[in-house]
CSV table of C-alpha atoms and ligand atoms in Angstrom, one decimal:
chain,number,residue,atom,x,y,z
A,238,UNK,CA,24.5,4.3,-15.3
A,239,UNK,CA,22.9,5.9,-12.1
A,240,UNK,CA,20.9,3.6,-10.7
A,241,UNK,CA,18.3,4.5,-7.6
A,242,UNK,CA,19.0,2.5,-4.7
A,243,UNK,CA,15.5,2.3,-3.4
A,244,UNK,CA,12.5,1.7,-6.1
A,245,UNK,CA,8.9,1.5,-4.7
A,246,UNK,CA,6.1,0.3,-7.5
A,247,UNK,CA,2.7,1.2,-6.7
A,248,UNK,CA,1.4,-1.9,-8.7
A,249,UNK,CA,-2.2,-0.6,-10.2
A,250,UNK,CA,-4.6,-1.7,-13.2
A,251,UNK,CA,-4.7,-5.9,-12.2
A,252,UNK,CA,-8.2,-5.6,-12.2
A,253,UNK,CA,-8.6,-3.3,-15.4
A,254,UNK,CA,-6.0,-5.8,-17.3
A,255,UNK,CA,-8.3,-8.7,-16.2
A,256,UNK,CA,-11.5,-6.9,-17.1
A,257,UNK,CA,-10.5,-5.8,-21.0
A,258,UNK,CA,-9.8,-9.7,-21.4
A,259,UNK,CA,-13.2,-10.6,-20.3
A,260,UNK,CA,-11.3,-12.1,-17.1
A,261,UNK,CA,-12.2,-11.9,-13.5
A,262,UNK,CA,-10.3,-9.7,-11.5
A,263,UNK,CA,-8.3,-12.2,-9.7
A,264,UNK,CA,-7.1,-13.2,-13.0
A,265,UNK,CA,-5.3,-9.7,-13.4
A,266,UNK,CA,-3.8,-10.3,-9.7
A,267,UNK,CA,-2.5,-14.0,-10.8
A,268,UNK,CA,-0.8,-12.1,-13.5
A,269,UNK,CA,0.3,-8.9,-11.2
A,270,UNK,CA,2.1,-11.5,-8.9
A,271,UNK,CA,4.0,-13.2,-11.8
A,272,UNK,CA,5.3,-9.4,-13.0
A,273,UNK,CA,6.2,-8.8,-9.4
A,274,UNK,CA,8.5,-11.5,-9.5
A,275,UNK,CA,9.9,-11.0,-12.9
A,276,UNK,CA,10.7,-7.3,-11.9
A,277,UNK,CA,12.4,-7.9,-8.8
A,278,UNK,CA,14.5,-10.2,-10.0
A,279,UNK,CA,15.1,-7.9,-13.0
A,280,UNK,CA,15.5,-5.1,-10.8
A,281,UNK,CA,18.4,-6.4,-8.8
A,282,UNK,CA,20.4,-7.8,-12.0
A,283,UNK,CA,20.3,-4.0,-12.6
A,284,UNK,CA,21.4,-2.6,-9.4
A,285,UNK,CA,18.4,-1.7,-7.3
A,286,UNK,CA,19.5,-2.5,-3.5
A,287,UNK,CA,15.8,-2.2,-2.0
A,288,UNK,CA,12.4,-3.1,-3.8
A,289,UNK,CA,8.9,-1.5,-1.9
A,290,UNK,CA,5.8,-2.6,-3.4
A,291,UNK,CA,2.1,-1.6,-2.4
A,292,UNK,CA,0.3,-5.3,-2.5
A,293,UNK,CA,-2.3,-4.4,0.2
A,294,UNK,CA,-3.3,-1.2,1.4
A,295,UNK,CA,-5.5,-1.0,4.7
A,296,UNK,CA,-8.5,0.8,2.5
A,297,UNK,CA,-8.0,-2.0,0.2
A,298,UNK,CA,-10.1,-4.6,3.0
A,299,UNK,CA,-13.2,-2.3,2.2
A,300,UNK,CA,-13.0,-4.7,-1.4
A,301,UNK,CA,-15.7,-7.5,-1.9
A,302,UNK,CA,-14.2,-10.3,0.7
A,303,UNK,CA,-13.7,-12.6,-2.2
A,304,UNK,CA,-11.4,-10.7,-4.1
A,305,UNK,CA,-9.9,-9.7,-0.6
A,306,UNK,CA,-9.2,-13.5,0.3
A,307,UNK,CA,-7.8,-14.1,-2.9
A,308,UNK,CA,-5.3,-11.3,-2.4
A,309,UNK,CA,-4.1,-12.9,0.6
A,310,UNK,CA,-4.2,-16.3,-0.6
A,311,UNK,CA,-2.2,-14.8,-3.4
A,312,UNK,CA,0.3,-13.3,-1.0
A,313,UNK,CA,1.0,-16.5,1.1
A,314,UNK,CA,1.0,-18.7,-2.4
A,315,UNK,CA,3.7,-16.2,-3.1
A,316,UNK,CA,5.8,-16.8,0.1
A,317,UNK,CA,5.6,-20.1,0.6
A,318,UNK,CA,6.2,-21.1,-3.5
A,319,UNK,CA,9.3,-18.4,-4.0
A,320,UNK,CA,11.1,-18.5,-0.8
A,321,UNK,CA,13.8,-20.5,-2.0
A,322,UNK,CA,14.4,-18.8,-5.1
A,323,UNK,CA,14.3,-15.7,-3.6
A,324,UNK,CA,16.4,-16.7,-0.9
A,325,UNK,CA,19.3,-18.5,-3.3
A,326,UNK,CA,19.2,-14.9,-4.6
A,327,UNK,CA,20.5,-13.7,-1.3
A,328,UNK,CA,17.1,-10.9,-1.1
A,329,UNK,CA,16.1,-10.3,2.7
A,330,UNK,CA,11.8,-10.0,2.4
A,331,UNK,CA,10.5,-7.3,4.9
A,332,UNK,CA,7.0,-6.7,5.6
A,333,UNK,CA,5.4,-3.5,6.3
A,334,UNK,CA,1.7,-3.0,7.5
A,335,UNK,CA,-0.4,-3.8,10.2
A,336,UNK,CA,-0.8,-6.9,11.7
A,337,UNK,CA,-4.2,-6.5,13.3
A,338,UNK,CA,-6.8,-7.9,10.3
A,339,UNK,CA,-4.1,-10.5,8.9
A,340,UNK,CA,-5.1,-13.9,9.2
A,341,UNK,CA,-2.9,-17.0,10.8
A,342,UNK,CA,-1.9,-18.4,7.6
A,343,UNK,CA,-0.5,-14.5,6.3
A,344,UNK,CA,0.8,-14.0,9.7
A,345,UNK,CA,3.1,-17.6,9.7
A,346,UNK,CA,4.5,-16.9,6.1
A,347,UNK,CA,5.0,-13.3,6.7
A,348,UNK,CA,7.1,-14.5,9.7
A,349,UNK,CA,8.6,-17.3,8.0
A,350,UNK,CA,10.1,-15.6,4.8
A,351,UNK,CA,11.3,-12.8,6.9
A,352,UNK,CA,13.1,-15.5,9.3
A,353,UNK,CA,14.5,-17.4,6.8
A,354,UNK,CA,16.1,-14.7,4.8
A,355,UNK,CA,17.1,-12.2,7.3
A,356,UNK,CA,21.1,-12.6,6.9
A,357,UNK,CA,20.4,-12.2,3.1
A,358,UNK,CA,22.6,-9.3,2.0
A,359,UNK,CA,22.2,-8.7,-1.8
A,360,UNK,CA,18.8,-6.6,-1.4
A,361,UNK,CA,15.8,-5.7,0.2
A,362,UNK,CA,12.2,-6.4,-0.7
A,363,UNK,CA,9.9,-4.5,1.2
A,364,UNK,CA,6.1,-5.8,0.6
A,365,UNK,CA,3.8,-3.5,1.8
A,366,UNK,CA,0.5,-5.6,3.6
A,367,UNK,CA,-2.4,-3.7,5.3
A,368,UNK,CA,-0.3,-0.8,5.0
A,369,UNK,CA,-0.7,3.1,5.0
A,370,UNK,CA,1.6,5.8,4.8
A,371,UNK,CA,-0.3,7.8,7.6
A,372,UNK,CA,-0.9,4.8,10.1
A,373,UNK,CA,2.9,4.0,9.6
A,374,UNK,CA,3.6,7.4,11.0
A,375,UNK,CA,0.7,7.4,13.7
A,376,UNK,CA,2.0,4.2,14.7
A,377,UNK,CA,6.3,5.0,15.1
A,378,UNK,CA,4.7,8.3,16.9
A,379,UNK,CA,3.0,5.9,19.6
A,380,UNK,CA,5.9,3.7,20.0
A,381,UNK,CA,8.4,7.3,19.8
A,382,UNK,CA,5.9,8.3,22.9
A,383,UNK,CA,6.4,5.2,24.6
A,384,UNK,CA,9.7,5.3,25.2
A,385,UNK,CA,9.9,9.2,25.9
A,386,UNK,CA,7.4,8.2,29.1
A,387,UNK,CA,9.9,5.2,29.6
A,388,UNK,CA,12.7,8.3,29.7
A,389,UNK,CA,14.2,8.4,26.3
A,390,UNK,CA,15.9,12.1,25.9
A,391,UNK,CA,14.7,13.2,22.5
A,392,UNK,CA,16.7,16.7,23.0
A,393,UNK,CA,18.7,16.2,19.7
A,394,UNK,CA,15.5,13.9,18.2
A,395,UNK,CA,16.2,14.0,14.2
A,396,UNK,CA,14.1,13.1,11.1
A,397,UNK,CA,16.8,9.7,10.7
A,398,UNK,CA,16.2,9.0,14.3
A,399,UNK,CA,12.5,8.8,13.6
A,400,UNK,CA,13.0,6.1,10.9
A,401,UNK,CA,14.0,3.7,13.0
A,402,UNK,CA,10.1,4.0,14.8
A,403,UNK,CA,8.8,2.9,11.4
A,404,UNK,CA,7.9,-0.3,10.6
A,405,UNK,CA,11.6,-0.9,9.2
A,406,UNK,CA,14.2,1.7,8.8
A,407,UNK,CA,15.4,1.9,5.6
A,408,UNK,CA,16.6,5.0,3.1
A,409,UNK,CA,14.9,7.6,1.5
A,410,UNK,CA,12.7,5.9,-1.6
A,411,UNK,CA,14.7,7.2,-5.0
A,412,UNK,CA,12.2,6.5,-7.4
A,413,UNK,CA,8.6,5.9,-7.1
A,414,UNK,CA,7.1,4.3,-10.4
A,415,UNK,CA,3.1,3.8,-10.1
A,416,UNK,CA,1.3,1.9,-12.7
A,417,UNK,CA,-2.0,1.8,-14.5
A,418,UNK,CA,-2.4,5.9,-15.2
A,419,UNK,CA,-3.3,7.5,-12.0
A,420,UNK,CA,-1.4,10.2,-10.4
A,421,UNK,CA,-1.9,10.0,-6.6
A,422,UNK,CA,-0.1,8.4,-3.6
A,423,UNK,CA,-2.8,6.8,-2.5
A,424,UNK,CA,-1.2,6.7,1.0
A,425,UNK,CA,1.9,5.3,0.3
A,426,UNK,CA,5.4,5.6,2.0
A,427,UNK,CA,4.5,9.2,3.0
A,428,UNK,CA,7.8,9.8,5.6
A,429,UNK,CA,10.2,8.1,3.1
A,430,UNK,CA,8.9,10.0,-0.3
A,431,UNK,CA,10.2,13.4,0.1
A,432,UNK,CA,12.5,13.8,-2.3
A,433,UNK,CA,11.6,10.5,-4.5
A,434,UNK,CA,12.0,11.1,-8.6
A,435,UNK,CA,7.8,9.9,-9.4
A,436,UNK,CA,7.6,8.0,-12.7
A,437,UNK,CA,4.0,7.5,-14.1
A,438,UNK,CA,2.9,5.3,-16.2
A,439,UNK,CA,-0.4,4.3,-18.1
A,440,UNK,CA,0.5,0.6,-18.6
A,441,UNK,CA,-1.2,-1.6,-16.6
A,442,UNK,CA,1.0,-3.6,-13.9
A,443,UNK,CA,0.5,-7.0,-15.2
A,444,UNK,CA,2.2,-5.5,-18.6
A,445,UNK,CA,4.9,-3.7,-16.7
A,446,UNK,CA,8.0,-5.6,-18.1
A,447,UNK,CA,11.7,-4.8,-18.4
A,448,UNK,CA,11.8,-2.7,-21.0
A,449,UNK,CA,9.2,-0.6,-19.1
A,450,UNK,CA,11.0,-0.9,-16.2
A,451,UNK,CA,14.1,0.4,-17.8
A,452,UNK,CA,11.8,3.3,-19.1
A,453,UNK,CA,11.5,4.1,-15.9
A,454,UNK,CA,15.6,4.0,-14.8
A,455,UNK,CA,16.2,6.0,-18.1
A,456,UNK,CA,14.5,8.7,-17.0
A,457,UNK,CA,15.5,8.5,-13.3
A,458,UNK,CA,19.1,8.9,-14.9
A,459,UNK,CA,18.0,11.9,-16.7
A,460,UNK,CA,16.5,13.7,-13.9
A,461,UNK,CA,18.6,16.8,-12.2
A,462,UNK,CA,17.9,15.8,-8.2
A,463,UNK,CA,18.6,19.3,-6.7
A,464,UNK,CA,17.5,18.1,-2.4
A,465,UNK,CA,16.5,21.5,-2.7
A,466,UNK,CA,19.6,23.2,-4.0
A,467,UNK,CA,19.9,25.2,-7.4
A,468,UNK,CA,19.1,24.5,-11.1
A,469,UNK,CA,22.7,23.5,-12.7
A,470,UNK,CA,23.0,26.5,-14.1
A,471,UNK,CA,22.8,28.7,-11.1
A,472,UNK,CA,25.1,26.7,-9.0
B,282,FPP,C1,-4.1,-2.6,-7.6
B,282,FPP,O1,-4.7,-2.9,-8.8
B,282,FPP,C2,-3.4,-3.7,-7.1
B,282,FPP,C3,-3.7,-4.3,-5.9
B,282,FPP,C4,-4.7,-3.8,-4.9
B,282,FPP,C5,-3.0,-5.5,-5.5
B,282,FPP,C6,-1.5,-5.7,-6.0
B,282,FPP,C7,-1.1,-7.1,-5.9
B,282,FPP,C8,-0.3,-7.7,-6.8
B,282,FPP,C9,0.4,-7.1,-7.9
B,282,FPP,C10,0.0,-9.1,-6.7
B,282,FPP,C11,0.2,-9.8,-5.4
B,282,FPP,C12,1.3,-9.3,-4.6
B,282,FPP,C13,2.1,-10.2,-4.0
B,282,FPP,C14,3.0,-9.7,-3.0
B,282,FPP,C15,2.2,-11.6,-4.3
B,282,FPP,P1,-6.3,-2.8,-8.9
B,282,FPP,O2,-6.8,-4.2,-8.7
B,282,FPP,O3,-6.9,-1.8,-8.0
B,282,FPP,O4,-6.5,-2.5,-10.4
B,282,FPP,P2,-7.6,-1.6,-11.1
B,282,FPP,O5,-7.3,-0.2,-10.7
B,282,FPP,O6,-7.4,-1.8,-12.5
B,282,FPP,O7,-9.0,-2.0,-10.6
C-alpha cells in the first residue's frame, strides 16, 4: 500500500456534532480531542511518519472567551494526561503557532511535551496552536531578514532552504483530509500544501474514525501525483 508520509487533518464540525445532540459546543471539542487521539495512534499503526492537525487557528481567538478557554484547557488536559502514552509510542509532539496570546499554563505543557519527547523517532505530531499559514510565512521571512542583515549569503537561497525559517522544518504535506463538509484552507499550512492530494469529507470530526480514515488513504493510493509532469498516458 502507498501510504503518505505526511497527513494534515483540518479537524472541523465539533461544534455542529455537539449542537445536533442538543450538546454545548465544548461537548463536540471533548469528543474532537478523543478522535484526535484515536486517529493518531491509528494513523501510525498504518504508516504515517508525521501527523499536522489545525486545533487553534489565530482567527479562532475572535470565538466567545469561554469556548476559547475551554479550547485551551482542552489542549493542556491533552498534554499533560497523554504524554506518557504518546511518548511509550516513541511520537516526538511539535507545536506550531504563535506564542504571543498563549497563556502560562499552554506555554509550560507545550514546552514540556516537546522536551520530553524530542529524541522520539517513530513519528511526528505537529499540533497546530494560534497558527496561520500566512503569519507562519510573514514570520520565517522576518527571521530569513534577520540573518541576511546579520550577513547570511542567500545567493543560491532555495524553497527547502526557506523551510527551515518555519516554525519547524518538515516535508511537503501528502495528504490534506478536512472534515465536517467545507472546502477551503482556511489558512492552513500554505508553504507546505503545494502539491498535497486534498480529501474532503462531510463527516463531522468527532465521527472521523478508522474506517474513514482509511477512506481517505484509499483514495490517496488511487490518486496519479504528476509534481507537475504528464498524465500516464502521455509520458
Ligand atoms: C473546528 O470545529 C475545530 C476547532 C476550532 C478545534 C479543534 C480541536 C479539537 C479537535 C480538539 C482539541 C485538540 C487538541 C490538540 C487536544 P468547529 O468547532 O468550528 O465546528 P463547527 O464548524 O461545527 O462549528
Amino acid at each position: 500500500m502507498l501510504v503518505p508520509n505526511h497527513v494534515a487533518i483540518i479537524m472541523d464540525g465539533n461544534g455542529r456534532w455537539a449542537t445536533k445532540k442538543g450538546l454545548e459546543r465544548s461537548a463536540g471539542h471533548l469528543e474532537g480531542s478523543r478522535t484526535l487521539e484515536k486517529i493518531l495512534f491509528h494513523a501510525m499503526d498504518m504508516g504515517v511518519k508525521i501527523l499536522s492537525v489545525y486545533a487553534f487557528s489565530t482567527d479562532n481567538f475572535k470565538r466567545d472567551r469561554k469556548e476559547v478557554d475551554y479550547l485551551m484547557n482542552l489542549v493542556v488536559k491533552f498534554f499533560r494526561s497523554k504524554l506518557d502514552k504518546i511518548n511509550k509510542r516513541n511520537i516526538k509532539v511539535l507545536v506550531s503557532g504563535r506564542k504571543e496570546h498563549l497563556n502560562i499554563d499552554v506555554i509550560e505543557a507545550i514546552e514540556k511535551i516537546e522536551r520530553v519527547t524530542i529524541d522520539n523517532k517513530s513519528g511526528i505530531l505537529n499540533i497546530c496552536l494560534n497558527y496561520g499559514g500566512q503569519e507562519e510565512i510573514v514570520d520565517g521571512a522576518i527571521k530569513l531578514a534577520h540573518d541576511i542583515n546579520n550577513g547570511l549569503d542567500i545567493t543560491s537561497f532555495t524553497k527547502e532552504d526557506f523551510r527551515r525559517y518555519l516554525y519547524h522544518d518538515l516535508p511537503e504535506v501528502d495528504l490534506l483530509i478536512r472534515t465536517g463538509g467545507e472546502q477551503r484552507l482556511s489558512n492552513f499550512m500554505l508553504y507546505q500544501l503545494s502539491y498535497t492530494e486534498f480529501y474532503f469529507t462531510n463527516t463531522l470530526f468527532p465521527d472521523f474514525d478508522k474506517s474513514e480514515f482509511n477512506k481517505a488513504l484509499f483514495m490517496y493510493e488511487n490518486r496519479d501525483r504528476r509534481f507537475g509532469g504528464l498524465h500516464e498516458e502521455n509520458r
